[in-house]
PDB file of C-alpha atoms in Angstrom:
ATOM      1  CA  UNK A   1      65.393 142.542 285.049  1.00  0.00           C
ATOM      2  CA  UNK A   2      67.857 145.495 284.688  1.00  0.00           C
ATOM      3  CA  UNK A   3      70.160 144.092 281.932  1.00  0.00           C
ATOM      4  CA  UNK A   4      73.118 146.025 283.592  1.00  0.00           C
ATOM      5  CA  UNK A   5      72.704 145.134 287.386  1.00  0.00           C
ATOM      6  CA  UNK A   6      76.455 143.996 287.633  1.00  0.00           C
ATOM      7  CA  UNK A   7      77.691 147.245 286.437  1.00  0.00           C
ATOM      8  CA  UNK A   8      78.055 150.803 287.891  1.00  0.00           C
ATOM      9  CA  UNK A   9      79.698 153.925 286.862  1.00  0.00           C
ATOM     10  CA  UNK A  10      83.159 154.195 288.213  1.00  0.00           C
ATOM     11  CA  UNK A  11      84.266 157.790 286.468  1.00  0.00           C
ATOM     12  CA  UNK A  12      83.704 159.472 283.175  1.00  0.00           C
ATOM     13  CA  UNK A  13      85.851 161.148 280.792  1.00  0.00           C
ATOM     14  CA  UNK A  14      85.517 164.303 278.515  1.00  0.00           C
ATOM     15  CA  UNK A  15      88.150 164.626 276.018  1.00  0.00           C
ATOM     16  CA  UNK A  16      89.518 168.287 275.927  1.00  0.00           C
ATOM     17  CA  UNK A  17      92.163 170.152 273.608  1.00  0.00           C
ATOM     18  CA  UNK A  18      92.903 172.813 275.920  1.00  0.00           C
ATOM     19  CA  UNK A  19      92.932 171.146 279.645  1.00  0.00           C
ATOM     20  CA  UNK A  20      94.042 174.373 281.480  1.00  0.00           C
ATOM     21  CA  UNK A  21      91.247 176.357 280.402  1.00  0.00           C
ATOM     22  CA  UNK A  22      88.587 173.546 280.651  1.00  0.00           C
ATOM     23  CA  UNK A  23      89.831 172.710 284.289  1.00  0.00           C
ATOM     24  CA  UNK A  24      89.741 176.668 284.836  1.00  0.00           C
ATOM     25  CA  UNK A  25      85.917 176.528 283.835  1.00  0.00           C
ATOM     26  CA  UNK A  26      85.186 174.149 286.376  1.00  0.00           C
ATOM     27  CA  UNK A  27      87.201 175.670 288.984  1.00  0.00           C
ATOM     28  CA  UNK A  28      85.193 178.807 288.174  1.00  0.00           C
ATOM     29  CA  UNK A  29      82.235 177.501 289.445  1.00  0.00           C
ATOM     30  CA  UNK A  30      83.268 176.146 292.618  1.00  0.00           C
ATOM     31  CA  UNK A  31      84.683 172.617 291.721  1.00  0.00           C
ATOM     32  CA  UNK A  32      88.330 171.748 293.491  1.00  0.00           C
ATOM     33  CA  UNK A  33      90.751 169.930 291.084  1.00  0.00           C
ATOM     34  CA  UNK A  34      93.427 167.583 292.063  1.00  0.00           C
ATOM     35  CA  UNK A  35      96.620 169.632 291.557  1.00  0.00           C
ATOM     36  CA  UNK A  36      98.361 168.827 288.230  1.00  0.00           C
ATOM     37  CA  UNK A  37     101.426 167.663 289.829  1.00  0.00           C
ATOM     38  CA  UNK A  38      99.536 164.613 291.387  1.00  0.00           C
ATOM     39  CA  UNK A  39      97.413 164.104 288.239  1.00  0.00           C
ATOM     40  CA  UNK A  40      98.109 160.947 286.315  1.00  0.00           C
ATOM     41  CA  UNK A  41     100.264 160.502 282.887  1.00  0.00           C
ATOM     42  CA  UNK A  42      99.148 157.561 281.274  1.00  0.00           C
ATOM     43  CA  UNK A  43     102.457 156.322 280.513  1.00  0.00           C
ATOM     44  CA  UNK A  44     102.735 154.433 276.964  1.00  0.00           C
ATOM     45  CA  UNK A  45      99.374 155.676 276.045  1.00  0.00           C
ATOM     46  CA  UNK A  46     100.143 159.337 275.080  1.00  0.00           C
ATOM     47  CA  UNK A  47      97.488 160.513 277.459  1.00  0.00           C
ATOM     48  CA  UNK A  48      97.096 162.437 280.767  1.00  0.00           C
ATOM     49  CA  UNK A  49      94.213 163.718 283.049  1.00  0.00           C
ATOM     50  CA  UNK A  50      92.921 166.386 285.095  1.00  0.00           C
ATOM     51  CA  UNK A  51      90.633 165.123 287.734  1.00  0.00           C
ATOM     52  CA  UNK A  52      87.763 166.111 290.039  1.00  0.00           C
ATOM     53  CA  UNK A  53      86.870 164.016 292.724  1.00  0.00           C
ATOM     54  CA  UNK A  54      83.335 163.160 294.254  1.00  0.00           C
ATOM     55  CA  UNK A  55      82.143 160.945 296.852  1.00  0.00           C
ATOM     56  CA  UNK A  56      81.044 158.336 294.361  1.00  0.00           C
ATOM     57  CA  UNK A  57      83.347 158.878 291.424  1.00  0.00           C
ATOM     58  CA  UNK A  58      85.336 161.282 289.342  1.00  0.00           C
ATOM     59  CA  UNK A  59      85.431 163.257 286.278  1.00  0.00           C
ATOM     60  CA  UNK A  60      88.501 163.124 283.997  1.00  0.00           C
ATOM     61  CA  UNK A  61      89.486 165.808 281.318  1.00  0.00           C
ATOM     62  CA  UNK A  62      91.707 163.574 279.335  1.00  0.00           C
ATOM     63  CA  UNK A  63      93.916 165.148 276.650  1.00  0.00           C
ATOM     64  CA  UNK A  64      96.872 164.146 274.254  1.00  0.00           C
ATOM     65  CA  UNK A  65     100.187 164.338 276.246  1.00  0.00           C
ATOM     66  CA  UNK A  66     102.345 163.073 273.564  1.00  0.00           C
ATOM     67  CA  UNK A  67     101.291 162.841 269.940  1.00  0.00           C
ATOM     68  CA  UNK A  68     103.888 160.412 269.046  1.00  0.00           C
ATOM     69  CA  UNK A  69     103.501 158.316 271.810  1.00  0.00           C
ATOM     70  CA  UNK A  70      99.617 158.400 271.076  1.00  0.00           C
ATOM     71  CA  UNK A  71     100.222 157.333 267.636  1.00  0.00           C
ATOM     72  CA  UNK A  72     102.752 154.430 268.535  1.00  0.00           C
ATOM     73  CA  UNK A  73     100.129 153.117 270.926  1.00  0.00           C
ATOM     74  CA  UNK A  74      97.619 153.095 268.372  1.00  0.00           C
ATOM     75  CA  UNK A  75      99.813 150.954 265.807  1.00  0.00           C
ATOM     76  CA  UNK A  76      99.858 148.334 268.855  1.00  0.00           C
ATOM     77  CA  UNK A  77      96.269 148.682 270.003  1.00  0.00           C
ATOM     78  CA  UNK A  78      94.579 149.435 266.794  1.00  0.00           C
ATOM     79  CA  UNK A  79      91.208 148.068 267.511  1.00  0.00           C
ATOM     80  CA  UNK A  80      90.930 150.747 270.309  1.00  0.00           C
ATOM     81  CA  UNK A  81      89.512 154.341 269.934  1.00  0.00           C
ATOM     82  CA  UNK A  82      92.116 156.767 271.223  1.00  0.00           C
ATOM     83  CA  UNK A  83      93.156 158.193 268.071  1.00  0.00           C
ATOM     84  CA  UNK A  84      89.568 158.779 266.852  1.00  0.00           C
ATOM     85  CA  UNK A  85      88.344 160.024 270.297  1.00  0.00           C
ATOM     86  CA  UNK A  86      91.110 162.630 270.327  1.00  0.00           C
ATOM     87  CA  UNK A  87      90.327 163.941 267.137  1.00  0.00           C
ATOM     88  CA  UNK A  88      86.620 164.536 267.903  1.00  0.00           C
ATOM     89  CA  UNK A  89      86.746 168.037 266.759  1.00  0.00           C
ATOM     90  CA  UNK A  90      87.824 167.042 263.204  1.00  0.00           C
ATOM     91  CA  UNK A  91      85.570 163.423 262.661  1.00  0.00           C
ATOM     92  CA  UNK A  92      82.594 164.250 264.942  1.00  0.00           C
ATOM     93  CA  UNK A  93      82.924 161.561 267.681  1.00  0.00           C
ATOM     94  CA  UNK A  94      81.792 161.615 270.800  1.00  0.00           C
ATOM     95  CA  UNK A  95      84.311 163.326 273.292  1.00  0.00           C
ATOM     96  CA  UNK A  96      82.979 161.291 276.303  1.00  0.00           C
ATOM     97  CA  UNK A  97      83.793 158.000 278.072  1.00  0.00           C
ATOM     98  CA  UNK A  98      82.208 156.143 280.502  1.00  0.00           C
ATOM     99  CA  UNK A  99      84.270 153.756 282.893  1.00  0.00           C
ATOM    100  CA  UNK A 100      82.482 151.052 284.234  1.00  0.00           C
ATOM    101  CA  UNK A 101      82.988 148.715 287.061  1.00  0.00           C
ATOM    102  CA  UNK A 102      81.776 144.915 287.555  1.00  0.00           C
ATOM    103  CA  UNK A 103      80.322 144.310 290.952  1.00  0.00           C
ATOM    104  CA  UNK A 104      81.942 141.000 292.311  1.00  0.00           C
ATOM    105  CA  UNK A 105      84.257 141.621 289.362  1.00  0.00           C
ATOM    106  CA  UNK A 106      84.435 138.593 286.746  1.00  0.00           C
ATOM    107  CA  UNK A 107      85.163 139.540 283.102  1.00  0.00           C
ATOM    108  CA  UNK A 108      82.557 136.916 282.125  1.00  0.00           C
ATOM    109  CA  UNK A 109      80.179 139.442 283.240  1.00  0.00           C
ATOM    110  CA  UNK A 110      80.758 142.130 280.759  1.00  0.00           C
ATOM    111  CA  UNK A 111      77.732 142.223 278.580  1.00  0.00           C
ATOM    112  CA  UNK A 112      79.092 143.177 275.355  1.00  0.00           C
ATOM    113  CA  UNK A 113      81.853 142.395 272.982  1.00  0.00           C
ATOM    114  CA  UNK A 114      85.234 143.640 274.442  1.00  0.00           C
ATOM    115  CA  UNK A 115      88.717 144.263 273.770  1.00  0.00           C
ATOM    116  CA  UNK A 116      91.658 143.538 276.410  1.00  0.00           C
ATOM    117  CA  UNK A 117      93.997 146.265 276.900  1.00  0.00           C
ATOM    118  CA  UNK A 118      97.013 146.394 278.594  1.00  0.00           C
ATOM    119  CA  UNK A 119      99.489 149.328 279.063  1.00  0.00           C
ATOM    120  CA  UNK A 120     102.547 150.516 280.775  1.00  0.00           C
ATOM    121  CA  UNK A 121     100.722 152.263 283.468  1.00  0.00           C
ATOM    122  CA  UNK A 122      98.738 149.389 284.632  1.00  0.00           C
ATOM    123  CA  UNK A 123      99.690 146.692 287.109  1.00  0.00           C
ATOM    124  CA  UNK A 124     101.276 143.558 285.769  1.00  0.00           C
ATOM    125  CA  UNK A 125      98.628 140.986 284.510  1.00  0.00           C
ATOM    126  CA  UNK A 126      96.026 143.697 284.759  1.00  0.00           C
ATOM    127  CA  UNK A 127      93.811 144.863 281.946  1.00  0.00           C
ATOM    128  CA  UNK A 128      91.010 147.016 281.083  1.00  0.00           C
ATOM    129  CA  UNK A 129      88.091 145.843 278.598  1.00  0.00           C
ATOM    130  CA  UNK A 130      87.018 148.288 275.934  1.00  0.00           C
ATOM    131  CA  UNK A 131      83.770 147.891 274.008  1.00  0.00           C
ATOM    132  CA  UNK A 132      84.596 146.852 270.441  1.00  0.00           C
ATOM    133  CA  UNK A 133      81.855 149.239 269.512  1.00  0.00           C
ATOM    134  CA  UNK A 134      83.569 152.230 270.706  1.00  0.00           C
ATOM    135  CA  UNK A 135      86.074 152.051 267.742  1.00  0.00           C
ATOM    136  CA  UNK A 136      83.247 151.272 265.226  1.00  0.00           C
ATOM    137  CA  UNK A 137      80.369 153.593 266.534  1.00  0.00           C
ATOM    138  CA  UNK A 138      82.141 157.020 267.180  1.00  0.00           C
ATOM    139  CA  UNK A 139      78.844 158.602 267.944  1.00  0.00           C
ATOM    140  CA  UNK A 140      78.414 156.572 271.212  1.00  0.00           C
ATOM    141  CA  UNK A 141      80.354 157.359 274.067  1.00  0.00           C
ATOM    142  CA  UNK A 142      83.536 155.170 274.544  1.00  0.00           C
ATOM    143  CA  UNK A 143      82.912 152.471 276.822  1.00  0.00           C
ATOM    144  CA  UNK A 144      85.375 150.458 279.064  1.00  0.00           C
ATOM    145  CA  UNK A 145      85.450 148.459 282.326  1.00  0.00           C
ATOM    146  CA  UNK A 146      88.191 149.105 284.794  1.00  0.00           C
ATOM    147  CA  UNK A 147      89.606 146.205 287.005  1.00  0.00           C
ATOM    148  CA  UNK A 148      89.118 146.334 290.730  1.00  0.00           C
ATOM    149  CA  UNK A 149      92.666 147.945 291.780  1.00  0.00           C
ATOM    150  CA  UNK A 150      91.994 150.932 290.030  1.00  0.00           C
ATOM    151  CA  UNK A 151      88.450 151.644 290.669  1.00  0.00           C
ATOM    152  CA  UNK A 152      87.594 154.807 292.633  1.00  0.00           C
ATOM    153  CA  UNK A 153      86.880 154.859 296.332  1.00  0.00           C
ATOM    154  CA  UNK A 154      83.408 155.498 297.525  1.00  0.00           C
ATOM    155  CA  UNK A 155      82.446 157.451 300.591  1.00  0.00           C
ATOM    156  CA  UNK A 156      78.830 157.790 302.100  1.00  0.00           C
ATOM    157  CA  UNK A 157      79.340 161.156 303.371  1.00  0.00           C
ATOM    158  CA  UNK A 158      82.210 163.554 303.861  1.00  0.00           C
ATOM    159  CA  UNK A 159      82.800 162.823 307.297  1.00  0.00           C
ATOM    160  CA  UNK A 160      83.746 159.365 305.932  1.00  0.00           C
ATOM    161  CA  UNK A 161      86.783 160.654 304.132  1.00  0.00           C
ATOM    162  CA  UNK A 162      88.605 160.373 307.638  1.00  0.00           C
ATOM    163  CA  UNK A 163      88.958 156.529 306.608  1.00  0.00           C
ATOM    164  CA  UNK A 164      91.585 157.930 303.924  1.00  0.00           C
ATOM    165  CA  UNK A 165      94.728 156.954 305.755  1.00  0.00           C
ATOM    166  CA  UNK A 166      96.732 159.504 307.340  1.00  0.00           C
ATOM    167  CA  UNK A 167      99.881 159.433 304.960  1.00  0.00           C
ATOM    168  CA  UNK A 168      97.387 160.339 302.034  1.00  0.00           C
ATOM    169  CA  UNK A 169      95.145 162.781 304.391  1.00  0.00           C
ATOM    170  CA  UNK A 170      96.314 165.648 301.550  1.00  0.00           C
ATOM    171  CA  UNK A 171      93.546 163.827 299.143  1.00  0.00           C
ATOM    172  CA  UNK A 172      90.810 164.158 301.546  1.00  0.00           C
ATOM    173  CA  UNK A 173      90.825 168.072 300.403  1.00  0.00           C
ATOM    174  CA  UNK A 174      90.166 167.357 296.855  1.00  0.00           C
ATOM    175  CA  UNK A 175      86.520 165.943 297.569  1.00  0.00           C
ATOM    176  CA  UNK A 176      85.553 169.187 299.246  1.00  0.00           C
ATOM    177  CA  UNK A 177      84.098 171.571 296.684  1.00  0.00           C
ATOM    178  CA  UNK A 178      83.199 175.116 297.550  1.00  0.00           C
ATOM    179  CA  UNK A 179      79.925 175.136 295.551  1.00  0.00           C
ATOM    180  CA  UNK A 180      78.796 172.077 297.693  1.00  0.00           C
ATOM    181  CA  UNK A 181      78.670 169.205 295.237  1.00  0.00           C
ATOM    182  CA  UNK A 182      79.260 165.856 296.967  1.00  0.00           C
ATOM    183  CA  UNK A 183      77.523 162.858 294.905  1.00  0.00           C
ATOM    184  CA  UNK A 184      76.902 162.546 291.153  1.00  0.00           C
ATOM    185  CA  UNK A 185      73.251 161.522 290.968  1.00  0.00           C
ATOM    186  CA  UNK A 186      72.601 161.587 287.446  1.00  0.00           C
ATOM    187  CA  UNK A 187      74.379 161.642 284.015  1.00  0.00           C
ATOM    188  CA  UNK A 188      72.966 162.378 280.692  1.00  0.00           C
ATOM    189  CA  UNK A 189      74.765 162.003 277.497  1.00  0.00           C
ATOM    190  CA  UNK A 190      73.324 163.117 274.067  1.00  0.00           C
ATOM    191  CA  UNK A 191      74.644 162.381 270.847  1.00  0.00           C
ATOM    192  CA  UNK A 192      73.780 163.522 267.519  1.00  0.00           C
ATOM    193  CA  UNK A 193      72.890 160.496 265.037  1.00  0.00           C
ATOM    194  CA  UNK A 194      73.073 157.951 267.549  1.00  0.00           C
ATOM    195  CA  UNK A 195      71.768 154.240 267.225  1.00  0.00           C
ATOM    196  CA  UNK A 196      69.980 153.426 270.777  1.00  0.00           C
ATOM    197  CA  UNK A 197      69.751 149.933 269.712  1.00  0.00           C
ATOM    198  CA  UNK A 198      73.513 148.725 269.842  1.00  0.00           C
ATOM    199  CA  UNK A 199      74.633 146.487 272.333  1.00  0.00           C
ATOM    200  CA  UNK A 200      76.670 148.885 274.117  1.00  0.00           C
ATOM    201  CA  UNK A 201      73.936 151.516 274.293  1.00  0.00           C
ATOM    202  CA  UNK A 202      71.289 149.248 275.872  1.00  0.00           C
ATOM    203  CA  UNK A 203      73.694 148.017 278.068  1.00  0.00           C
ATOM    204  CA  UNK A 204      74.848 151.707 279.250  1.00  0.00           C
ATOM    205  CA  UNK A 205      70.977 152.759 279.452  1.00  0.00           C
ATOM    206  CA  UNK A 206      70.241 149.710 281.652  1.00  0.00           C
ATOM    207  CA  UNK A 207      72.459 150.998 284.513  1.00  0.00           C
ATOM    208  CA  UNK A 208      70.909 153.074 287.169  1.00  0.00           C
ATOM    209  CA  UNK A 209      71.180 156.917 286.912  1.00  0.00           C
ATOM    210  CA  UNK A 210      72.821 156.665 283.602  1.00  0.00           C
ATOM    211  CA  UNK A 211      70.880 158.053 280.071  1.00  0.00           C
ATOM    212  CA  UNK A 212      72.278 157.997 276.701  1.00  0.00           C
ATOM    213  CA  UNK A 213      69.782 159.565 273.907  1.00  0.00           C
ATOM    214  CA  UNK A 214      69.869 161.428 270.678  1.00  0.00           C
ATOM    215  CA  UNK A 215      69.947 165.267 270.414  1.00  0.00           C
ATOM    216  CA  UNK A 216      71.252 167.909 268.247  1.00  0.00           C
ATOM    217  CA  UNK A 217      74.897 167.819 269.553  1.00  0.00           C
ATOM    218  CA  UNK A 218      77.335 166.032 271.850  1.00  0.00           C
ATOM    219  CA  UNK A 219      76.417 167.156 275.508  1.00  0.00           C
ATOM    220  CA  UNK A 220      76.812 165.961 279.014  1.00  0.00           C
ATOM    221  CA  UNK A 221      74.597 166.939 281.795  1.00  0.00           C
ATOM    222  CA  UNK A 222      75.758 166.118 285.487  1.00  0.00           C
ATOM    223  CA  UNK A 223      73.302 166.381 288.167  1.00  0.00           C
ATOM    224  CA  UNK A 224      74.907 166.586 291.880  1.00  0.00           C
ATOM    225  CA  UNK A 225      72.900 165.578 295.110  1.00  0.00           C
ATOM    226  CA  UNK A 226      69.668 165.348 293.091  1.00  0.00           C
ATOM    227  CA  UNK A 227      70.098 169.083 292.045  1.00  0.00           C
ATOM    228  CA  UNK A 228      69.141 170.044 295.690  1.00  0.00           C
ATOM    229  CA  UNK A 229      70.561 173.588 295.242  1.00  0.00           C
ATOM    230  CA  UNK A 230      68.376 174.212 292.038  1.00  0.00           C
ATOM    231  CA  UNK A 231      71.327 175.756 290.194  1.00  0.00           C
ATOM    232  CA  UNK A 232      72.758 175.078 286.794  1.00  0.00           C
ATOM    233  CA  UNK A 233      75.919 176.260 284.870  1.00  0.00           C
ATOM    234  CA  UNK A 234      76.275 175.922 281.199  1.00  0.00           C
ATOM    235  CA  UNK A 235      80.154 175.404 280.539  1.00  0.00           C
ATOM    236  CA  UNK A 236      79.886 175.521 276.838  1.00  0.00           C
ATOM    237  CA  UNK A 237      81.737 176.298 274.532  1.00  0.00           C
ATOM    238  CA  UNK A 238      84.698 175.500 276.583  1.00  0.00           C
ATOM    239  CA  UNK A 239      83.261 172.146 277.581  1.00  0.00           C
ATOM    240  CA  UNK A 240      80.309 170.433 276.166  1.00  0.00           C
ATOM    241  CA  UNK A 241      78.748 170.239 279.766  1.00  0.00           C
ATOM    242  CA  UNK A 242      76.102 171.282 282.001  1.00  0.00           C
ATOM    243  CA  UNK A 243      76.347 170.892 285.736  1.00  0.00           C
ATOM    244  CA  UNK A 244      73.302 170.878 287.937  1.00  0.00           C
ATOM    245  CA  UNK A 245      73.932 171.362 291.644  1.00  0.00           C
TER     246      UNK A 245
END
């Protein structure tokens, strides 16, 4: 039995120090980004994101938006890993996060030790659950579970974007990429000096189309549409990312 059958990837993050340069790197290979003016600031957390939407999830480039706010949040939530991940260049932490969603949402289904987290930008009485390991095992990607109201929308095809209400019709355009990418079909995350037998890594490696493995460096490989175009783009050093279209 798949140990993670109740879990799916909702979205994934890459911590960056220069969001403008990182976003431009993705734009230059044909990805459409959500405009900065519509991109979320995580109030109370000290971070913000730059977003790339796909039919079955999204990529967030996450970065420090307010250092003081980040540090204040860390004092209140010192079991979480924001400070460590934001300093990935200095401490060797993995710059990647994987946000999971639980099918038929029930907190009891989360199969690893977790920390409840609430912040100003979330709805009242709503919580994210972060893996306890993400603070203590920095070579692992950071793992957390979102609640239903903030799960990413899923669309089977581009034509299904018509289901986005007319008042939000502008958002339909952010799923359309000049390079032809539509769906994420595989995610491979590499880290160095990784323990593959921790509770969280076993869970993540049990999720369909996700692999976390040991290698020489921190690297994410994203495969779109089963690599139907046979193209690959290595975005290093601006991003620790290889894209397969």
